[in-house]
PDB file of C-alpha atoms in Angstrom:
ATOM      1  CA  MET S 146       0.000   0.000   0.000  1.00  0.00           C
ATOM      2  CA  ASN S 147       2.890   2.294   0.753  1.00  0.00           C
ATOM      3  CA  ALA S 148       4.209   1.649  -2.705  1.00  0.00           C
ATOM      4  CA  LEU S 149       0.924   2.761  -4.227  1.00  0.00           C
ATOM      5  CA  LEU S 150       0.897   5.890  -2.113  1.00  0.00           C
ATOM      6  CA  PHE S 151       4.506   6.581  -3.058  1.00  0.00           C
ATOM      7  CA  ILE S 152       3.705   6.250  -6.806  1.00  0.00           C
ATOM      8  CA  MET S 153       0.740   8.613  -6.508  1.00  0.00           C
ATOM      9  CA  VAL S 154       2.767  11.259  -4.657  1.00  0.00           C
ATOM     10  CA  ALA S 155       5.599  10.947  -7.200  1.00  0.00           C
ATOM     11  CA  TYR S 156       3.119  11.385 -10.070  1.00  0.00           C
ATOM     12  CA  LEU S 157       1.567  14.491  -8.509  1.00  0.00           C
ATOM     13  CA  ILE S 158       4.981  16.046  -7.905  1.00  0.00           C
ATOM     14  CA  SER S 159       6.098  15.347 -11.463  1.00  0.00           C
ATOM     15  CA  GLN S 160       2.940  16.946 -12.859  1.00  0.00           C
ATOM     16  CA  ALA S 161       3.345  20.029 -10.700  1.00  0.00           C
ATOM     17  CA  SER S 162       6.986  20.495 -11.652  1.00  0.00           C
ATOM     18  CA  VAL S 163       6.441  20.371 -15.439  1.00  0.00           C
ATOM     19  CA  PRO S 164       6.584  23.979 -16.633  1.00  0.00           C
ATOM     20  CA  LYS S 165       3.741  25.128 -18.830  1.00  0.00           C
ATOM     21  CA  PRO S 166       4.792  26.209 -22.303  1.00  0.00           C
ATOM     22  CA  LYS S 167       4.820  29.949 -22.661  1.00  0.00           C
ATOM     23  CA  GLU S 168       2.350  31.493 -25.032  1.00  0.00           C
ATOM     24  CA  VAL S 169       4.028  32.943 -28.062  1.00  0.00           C
ATOM     25  CA  ILE S 170       2.615  36.236 -29.180  1.00  0.00           C
ATOM     26  CA  SER S 171       3.250  36.975 -32.807  1.00  0.00           C
ATOM     27  CA  VAL S 172       3.587  40.551 -33.845  1.00  0.00           C
ATOM     28  CA  LYS S 173       3.042  41.536 -37.437  1.00  0.00           C
ATOM     29  CA  MET S 174       4.283  44.821 -38.669  1.00  0.00           C
ATOM     30  CA  LEU S 175       2.355  46.628 -41.307  1.00  0.00           C
ATOM     31  CA  VAL S 176       4.025  49.151 -43.500  1.00  0.00           C
ATOM     32  CA  LEU S 177       1.747  52.041 -44.245  1.00  0.00           C
ATOM     33  CA  GLU S 178       2.279  53.647 -47.573  1.00  0.00           C
ATOM     34  CA  PRO S 179       1.833  57.394 -47.636  1.00  0.00           C
ATOM     35  CA  LEU S 180      -1.336  58.564 -49.324  1.00  0.00           C
ATOM     36  CA  PRO S 181      -0.952  60.465 -52.563  1.00  0.00           C
ATOM     37  CA  PRO S 182      -1.314  64.192 -52.108  1.00  0.00           C
ATOM     38  CA  PRO S 183      -4.941  65.302 -52.323  1.00  0.00           C
ATOM     39  CA  THR S 184      -6.002  66.645 -55.670  1.00  0.00           C
ATOM     40  CA  PRO S 185      -6.608  70.368 -55.611  1.00  0.00           C
ATOM     41  CA  PRO S 186     -10.255  71.395 -55.813  1.00  0.00           C
ATOM     42  CA  PRO S 187     -11.414  72.571 -59.229  1.00  0.00           C
ATOM     43  CA  PRO S 188     -11.120  76.307 -59.727  1.00  0.00           C
ATOM     44  CA  ILE S 189     -14.214  78.272 -58.917  1.00  0.00           C
ATOM     45  CA  PRO S 190     -15.716  79.653 -62.104  1.00  0.00           C
ATOM     46  CA  PRO S 191     -15.919  83.429 -62.236  1.00  0.00           C
ATOM     47  CA  LYS S 192     -19.247  84.894 -61.326  1.00  0.00           C
ATOM     48  CA  PRO S 193     -21.186  86.141 -64.327  1.00  0.00           C
ATOM     49  CA  LYS S 194     -21.522  89.866 -64.604  1.00  0.00           C
ATOM     50  CA  PRO S 195     -24.997  91.111 -63.835  1.00  0.00           C
ATOM     51  CA  ARG S 196     -26.863  92.334 -66.874  1.00  0.00           C
ATOM     52  CA  LEU S 197     -28.256  95.800 -66.887  1.00  0.00           C
ATOM     53  CA  VAL S 198     -32.000  95.874 -67.058  1.00  0.00           C
ATOM     54  CA  LYS S 199     -33.761  98.927 -68.344  1.00  0.00           C
ATOM     55  CA  LYS S 200     -36.504 100.146 -66.142  1.00  0.00           C
ATOM     56  CA  ILE S 201     -39.731 100.499 -68.061  1.00  0.00           C
ATOM     57  CA  GLU S 202     -41.941 103.356 -67.126  1.00  0.00           C
ATOM     58  CA  PRO S 203     -45.562 102.309 -66.638  1.00  0.00           C
ATOM     59  CA  ARG S 204     -47.989 103.850 -69.094  1.00  0.00           C
ATOM     60  CA  PRO S 205     -50.745 105.900 -67.576  1.00  0.00           C
ATOM     61  CA  LEU S 206     -54.139 104.261 -67.807  1.00  0.00           C
ATOM     62  CA  PRO S 207     -57.116 106.217 -69.107  1.00  0.00           C
ATOM     63  CA  ASP S 208     -59.113 107.873 -66.370  1.00  0.00           C
ATOM     64  CA  GLN S 209     -62.374 106.120 -67.117  1.00  0.00           C
ATOM     65  CA  PRO S 210     -63.031 102.880 -68.902  1.00  0.00           C
ATOM     66  CA  PRO S 211     -65.245 103.136 -71.979  1.00  0.00           C
ATOM     67  CA  PRO S 212     -68.938 102.616 -71.221  1.00  0.00           C
ATOM     68  CA  PRO S 213     -70.133  99.053 -71.886  1.00  0.00           C
ATOM     69  CA  GLU S 214     -72.410  98.451 -74.834  1.00  0.00           C
ATOM     70  CA  ILE S 215     -75.990  97.875 -73.856  1.00  0.00           C
ATOM     71  CA  LEU S 216     -77.563  94.983 -75.679  1.00  0.00           C
ATOM     72  CA  GLU S 217     -81.276  94.397 -75.850  1.00  0.00           C
ATOM     73  CA  PRO S 218     -82.382  91.047 -74.482  1.00  0.00           C
ATOM     74  CA  LEU S 219     -83.341  88.467 -77.090  1.00  0.00           C
ATOM     75  CA  GLU S 220     -86.527  86.524 -76.865  1.00  0.00           C
ATOM     76  CA  MET S 221     -85.951  82.795 -76.427  1.00  0.00           C
ATOM     77  CA  VAL S 222     -88.173  80.673 -78.642  1.00  0.00           C
ATOM     78  CA  PRO S 223     -88.357  76.997 -77.705  1.00  0.00           C
ATOM     79  CA  GLU S 224     -87.186  74.622 -80.415  1.00  0.00           C
ATOM     80  CA  PRO S 225     -90.012  72.521 -81.853  1.00  0.00           C
ATOM     81  CA  LYS S 226     -90.007  68.861 -80.883  1.00  0.00           C
ATOM     82  CA  LYS S 227     -89.202  66.447 -83.678  1.00  0.00           C
ATOM     83  CA  VAL S 228     -91.529  63.535 -84.040  1.00  0.00           C
ATOM     84  CA  GLY S 229     -90.777  60.549 -86.240  1.00  0.00           C
ATOM     85  CA  LEU S 230     -87.844  60.146 -88.609  1.00  0.00           C
ATOM     86  CA  ASP S 231     -86.589  62.875 -90.835  1.00  0.00           C
ATOM     87  CA  GLU S 232     -86.070  61.323 -94.251  1.00  0.00           C
ATOM     88  CA  ASN S 233     -83.633  63.972 -95.442  1.00  0.00           C
ATOM     89  CA  LYS S 234     -81.454  63.725 -92.377  1.00  0.00           C
ATOM     90  CA  GLU S 235     -78.330  61.587 -92.638  1.00  0.00           C
ATOM     91  CA  PRO S 236     -77.716  59.116 -89.825  1.00  0.00           C
ATOM     92  CA  GLU S 237     -75.168  60.261 -87.297  1.00  0.00           C
ATOM     93  CA  PRO S 238     -71.886  58.425 -87.624  1.00  0.00           C
ATOM     94  CA  GLU S 239     -71.138  56.002 -84.818  1.00  0.00           C
ATOM     95  CA  GLN S 240     -68.355  57.101 -82.560  1.00  0.00           C
ATOM     96  CA  ALA S 241     -65.275  54.957 -82.836  1.00  0.00           C
ATOM     97  CA  PRO S 242     -64.340  53.298 -79.563  1.00  0.00           C
ATOM     98  CA  ALA S 243     -61.526  55.015 -77.741  1.00  0.00           C
ATOM     99  CA  PRO S 244     -58.219  53.257 -78.356  1.00  0.00           C
ATOM    100  CA  SER S 245     -57.129  51.134 -75.440  1.00  0.00           C
ATOM    101  CA  PRO S 246     -54.286  52.691 -73.474  1.00  0.00           C
ATOM    102  CA  GLU S 247     -50.776  51.485 -74.235  1.00  0.00           C
ATOM    103  CA  PRO S 248     -49.842  48.738 -71.718  1.00  0.00           C
ATOM    104  CA  VAL S 249     -47.354  49.711 -69.034  1.00  0.00           C
ATOM    105  CA  TYR S 250     -44.510  47.319 -68.193  1.00  0.00           C
ATOM    106  CA  ILE S 251     -42.855  47.702 -64.787  1.00  0.00           C
ATOM    107  CA  PRO S 252     -39.122  46.828 -64.465  1.00  0.00           C
ATOM    108  CA  SER S 253     -38.692  43.657 -62.418  1.00  0.00           C
ATOM    109  CA  HIS S 254     -36.673  45.359 -59.635  1.00  0.00           C
ATOM    110  CA  LYS S 255     -39.747  47.450 -58.663  1.00  0.00           C
ATOM    111  CA  LEU S 256     -42.021  44.444 -58.045  1.00  0.00           C
ATOM    112  CA  SER S 257     -43.028  43.070 -54.670  1.00  0.00           C
ATOM    113  CA  ARG S 258     -43.341  39.586 -56.247  1.00  0.00           C
ATOM    114  CA  LEU S 259     -41.510  38.555 -59.418  1.00  0.00           C
ATOM    115  CA  PRO S 260     -43.171  36.631 -62.228  1.00  0.00           C
ATOM    116  CA  SER S 261     -42.305  32.950 -62.379  1.00  0.00           C
ATOM    117  CA  PHE S 262     -42.612  29.981 -64.698  1.00  0.00           C
ATOM    118  CA  LEU S 263     -45.755  27.938 -64.072  1.00  0.00           C
ATOM    119  CA  ASN S 264     -44.692  25.581 -66.869  1.00  0.00           C
ATOM    120  CA  LYS S 265     -41.147  26.090 -68.162  1.00  0.00           C
ATOM    121  CA  VAL S 266     -40.333  24.532 -71.515  1.00  0.00           C
ATOM    122  CA  GLU S 267     -36.551  24.169 -71.818  1.00  0.00           C
ATOM    123  CA  PRO S 268     -35.042  25.202 -75.172  1.00  0.00           C
ATOM    124  CA  VAL S 269     -33.846  22.353 -77.395  1.00  0.00           C
ATOM    125  CA  TYR S 270     -30.122  22.410 -78.202  1.00  0.00           C
ATOM    126  CA  PRO S 271     -29.901  22.949 -81.986  1.00  0.00           C
ATOM    127  CA  GLU S 272     -28.503  19.784 -83.610  1.00  0.00           C
ATOM    128  CA  THR S 273     -26.279  21.708 -86.042  1.00  0.00           C
ATOM    129  CA  GLU S 274     -24.671  23.583 -83.147  1.00  0.00           C
ATOM    130  CA  ARG S 275     -24.323  20.428 -81.044  1.00  0.00           C
ATOM    131  CA  PHE S 276     -22.593  18.677 -83.968  1.00  0.00           C
ATOM    132  CA  THR S 277     -20.080  21.529 -84.348  1.00  0.00           C
ATOM    133  CA  GLY S 278     -19.561  21.726 -80.563  1.00  0.00           C
ATOM    134  CA  ARG S 279     -20.686  25.346 -80.365  1.00  0.00           C
ATOM    135  CA  GLU S 280     -21.935  26.773 -77.046  1.00  0.00           C
ATOM    136  CA  ALA S 281     -23.797  30.053 -76.526  1.00  0.00           C
ATOM    137  CA  ARG S 282     -25.528  32.395 -74.110  1.00  0.00           C
ATOM    138  CA  VAL S 283     -28.768  34.129 -75.141  1.00  0.00           C
ATOM    139  CA  VAL S 284     -30.379  36.936 -73.106  1.00  0.00           C
ATOM    140  CA  VAL S 285     -33.987  37.836 -73.872  1.00  0.00           C
ATOM    141  CA  GLU S 286     -36.251  40.590 -72.596  1.00  0.00           C
ATOM    142  CA  ILE S 287     -39.898  39.632 -72.377  1.00  0.00           C
ATOM    143  CA  MET S 288     -42.910  41.828 -71.787  1.00  0.00           C
ATOM    144  CA  LEU S 289     -45.480  39.979 -69.663  1.00  0.00           C
ATOM    145  CA  SER S 290     -49.052  41.234 -69.364  1.00  0.00           C
ATOM    146  CA  HIS S 291     -50.788  41.524 -66.001  1.00  0.00           C
ATOM    147  CA  GLU S 292     -52.287  38.098 -66.830  1.00  0.00           C
ATOM    148  CA  GLY S 293     -48.840  36.495 -67.265  1.00  0.00           C
ATOM    149  CA  LYS S 294     -49.096  36.255 -71.067  1.00  0.00           C
ATOM    150  CA  ILE S 295     -46.081  37.143 -73.217  1.00  0.00           C
ATOM    151  CA  ASP S 296     -46.778  40.315 -75.210  1.00  0.00           C
ATOM    152  CA  SER S 297     -43.355  40.489 -76.849  1.00  0.00           C
ATOM    153  CA  ILE S 298     -39.937  38.828 -76.891  1.00  0.00           C
ATOM    154  CA  ARG S 299     -36.771  40.785 -77.706  1.00  0.00           C
ATOM    155  CA  ILE S 300     -33.288  39.278 -78.040  1.00  0.00           C
ATOM    156  CA  VAL S 301     -30.936  41.443 -75.950  1.00  0.00           C
ATOM    157  CA  LYS S 302     -27.799  39.317 -76.496  1.00  0.00           C
ATOM    158  CA  SER S 303     -27.823  36.914 -79.409  1.00  0.00           C
ATOM    159  CA  GLY S 304     -26.117  33.544 -79.360  1.00  0.00           C
ATOM    160  CA  GLY S 305     -26.661  33.010 -83.069  1.00  0.00           C
ATOM    161  CA  GLU S 306     -29.769  32.449 -85.164  1.00  0.00           C
ATOM    162  CA  ALA S 307     -30.265  28.776 -84.230  1.00  0.00           C
ATOM    163  CA  PHE S 308     -29.906  29.416 -80.476  1.00  0.00           C
ATOM    164  CA  ASP S 309     -32.155  32.515 -80.623  1.00  0.00           C
ATOM    165  CA  ARG S 310     -34.873  30.541 -82.440  1.00  0.00           C
ATOM    166  CA  ALA S 311     -34.682  27.700 -79.862  1.00  0.00           C
ATOM    167  CA  VAL S 312     -35.117  30.180 -76.988  1.00  0.00           C
ATOM    168  CA  ARG S 313     -37.997  31.990 -78.698  1.00  0.00           C
ATOM    169  CA  GLU S 314     -39.842  28.693 -79.388  1.00  0.00           C
ATOM    170  CA  SER S 315     -39.417  27.497 -75.794  1.00  0.00           C
ATOM    171  CA  LEU S 316     -40.712  30.791 -74.344  1.00  0.00           C
ATOM    172  CA  GLU S 317     -43.783  30.744 -76.588  1.00  0.00           C
ATOM    173  CA  LYS S 318     -44.670  27.299 -75.154  1.00  0.00           C
ATOM    174  CA  SER S 319     -43.973  28.292 -71.516  1.00  0.00           C
ATOM    175  CA  ILE S 320     -46.617  29.565 -69.080  1.00  0.00           C
ATOM    176  CA  PHE S 321     -45.903  32.377 -66.589  1.00  0.00           C
ATOM    177  CA  SER S 322     -47.467  33.829 -63.468  1.00  0.00           C
ATOM    178  CA  PRO S 323     -47.648  37.650 -63.550  1.00  0.00           C
ATOM    179  CA  GLY S 324     -45.550  40.029 -61.479  1.00  0.00           C
ATOM    180  CA  TYR S 325     -47.174  41.792 -58.512  1.00  0.00           C
ATOM    181  CA  ILE S 326     -46.981  45.152 -56.802  1.00  0.00           C
ATOM    182  CA  ASP S 327     -48.784  45.109 -53.446  1.00  0.00           C
ATOM    183  CA  GLN S 328     -50.984  42.082 -54.250  1.00  0.00           C
ATOM    184  CA  ARG S 329     -52.001  43.613 -57.631  1.00  0.00           C
ATOM    185  CA  PRO S 330     -50.918  41.876 -60.866  1.00  0.00           C
ATOM    186  CA  VAL S 331     -49.077  44.206 -63.246  1.00  0.00           C
ATOM    187  CA  GLY S 332     -47.404  44.046 -66.640  1.00  0.00           C
ATOM    188  CA  VAL S 333     -43.682  43.511 -66.247  1.00  0.00           C
ATOM    189  CA  ARG S 334     -40.462  43.765 -68.263  1.00  0.00           C
ATOM    190  CA  VAL S 335     -37.954  41.073 -67.321  1.00  0.00           C
ATOM    191  CA  GLN S 336     -34.685  39.739 -68.765  1.00  0.00           C
ATOM    192  CA  ILE S 337     -33.934  36.003 -68.757  1.00  0.00           C
ATOM    193  CA  PRO S 338     -30.549  34.435 -69.647  1.00  0.00           C
ATOM    194  CA  PHE S 339     -30.331  31.029 -71.357  1.00  0.00           C
ATOM    195  CA  VAL S 340     -27.010  29.144 -71.436  1.00  0.00           C
ATOM    196  CA  PHE S 341     -26.357  26.419 -74.017  1.00  0.00           C
ATOM    197  CA  LYS S 342     -23.440  24.320 -72.761  1.00  0.00           C
ATOM    198  CA  LEU S 343     -22.283  20.899 -73.924  1.00  0.00           C
ATOM    199  CA  ARG S 344     -21.582  18.491 -71.084  1.00  0.00           C
TER     200      ARG S 344
END
């Protein structure tokens, strides 16, 4: 038992006498480069010279205004009522309906909810371009009505005629939800990129 006690005391003493490693603090020096001298402010343009304005003398008004003309009252005769059709009278032309106002398309960054694809039809990689190993990126701008229907498609960045046609055909088959501003559907202008990449 004494041996066990001796071993335990020796272990405790050896643990207490082991010095702890000192923490090393690394110091990095930064070299500050002097700032370039500030650019002088642009010269203040000379003040324009004030223009001389001629003072206009007011013209004297006549002392009394001319007397107003006195008109005799006219007798009002009621217009006779027309009964039946007048054979000599030409029919009044029908008024053309007012043209519908030009649709307004809101840029997508002003929307509270962006339009989205309800049914996205992916463009088909053109076989001629796949055969030649050609890749492309096409960016289109579409005008969506407040109902989510495509009003127009414009190619912003062309990838070539075959790629542009593939994108146009896929968009015409796709179905969109409209964009919204405060829970109200609105027409929207949005750009969509399409990337054609061989794997």
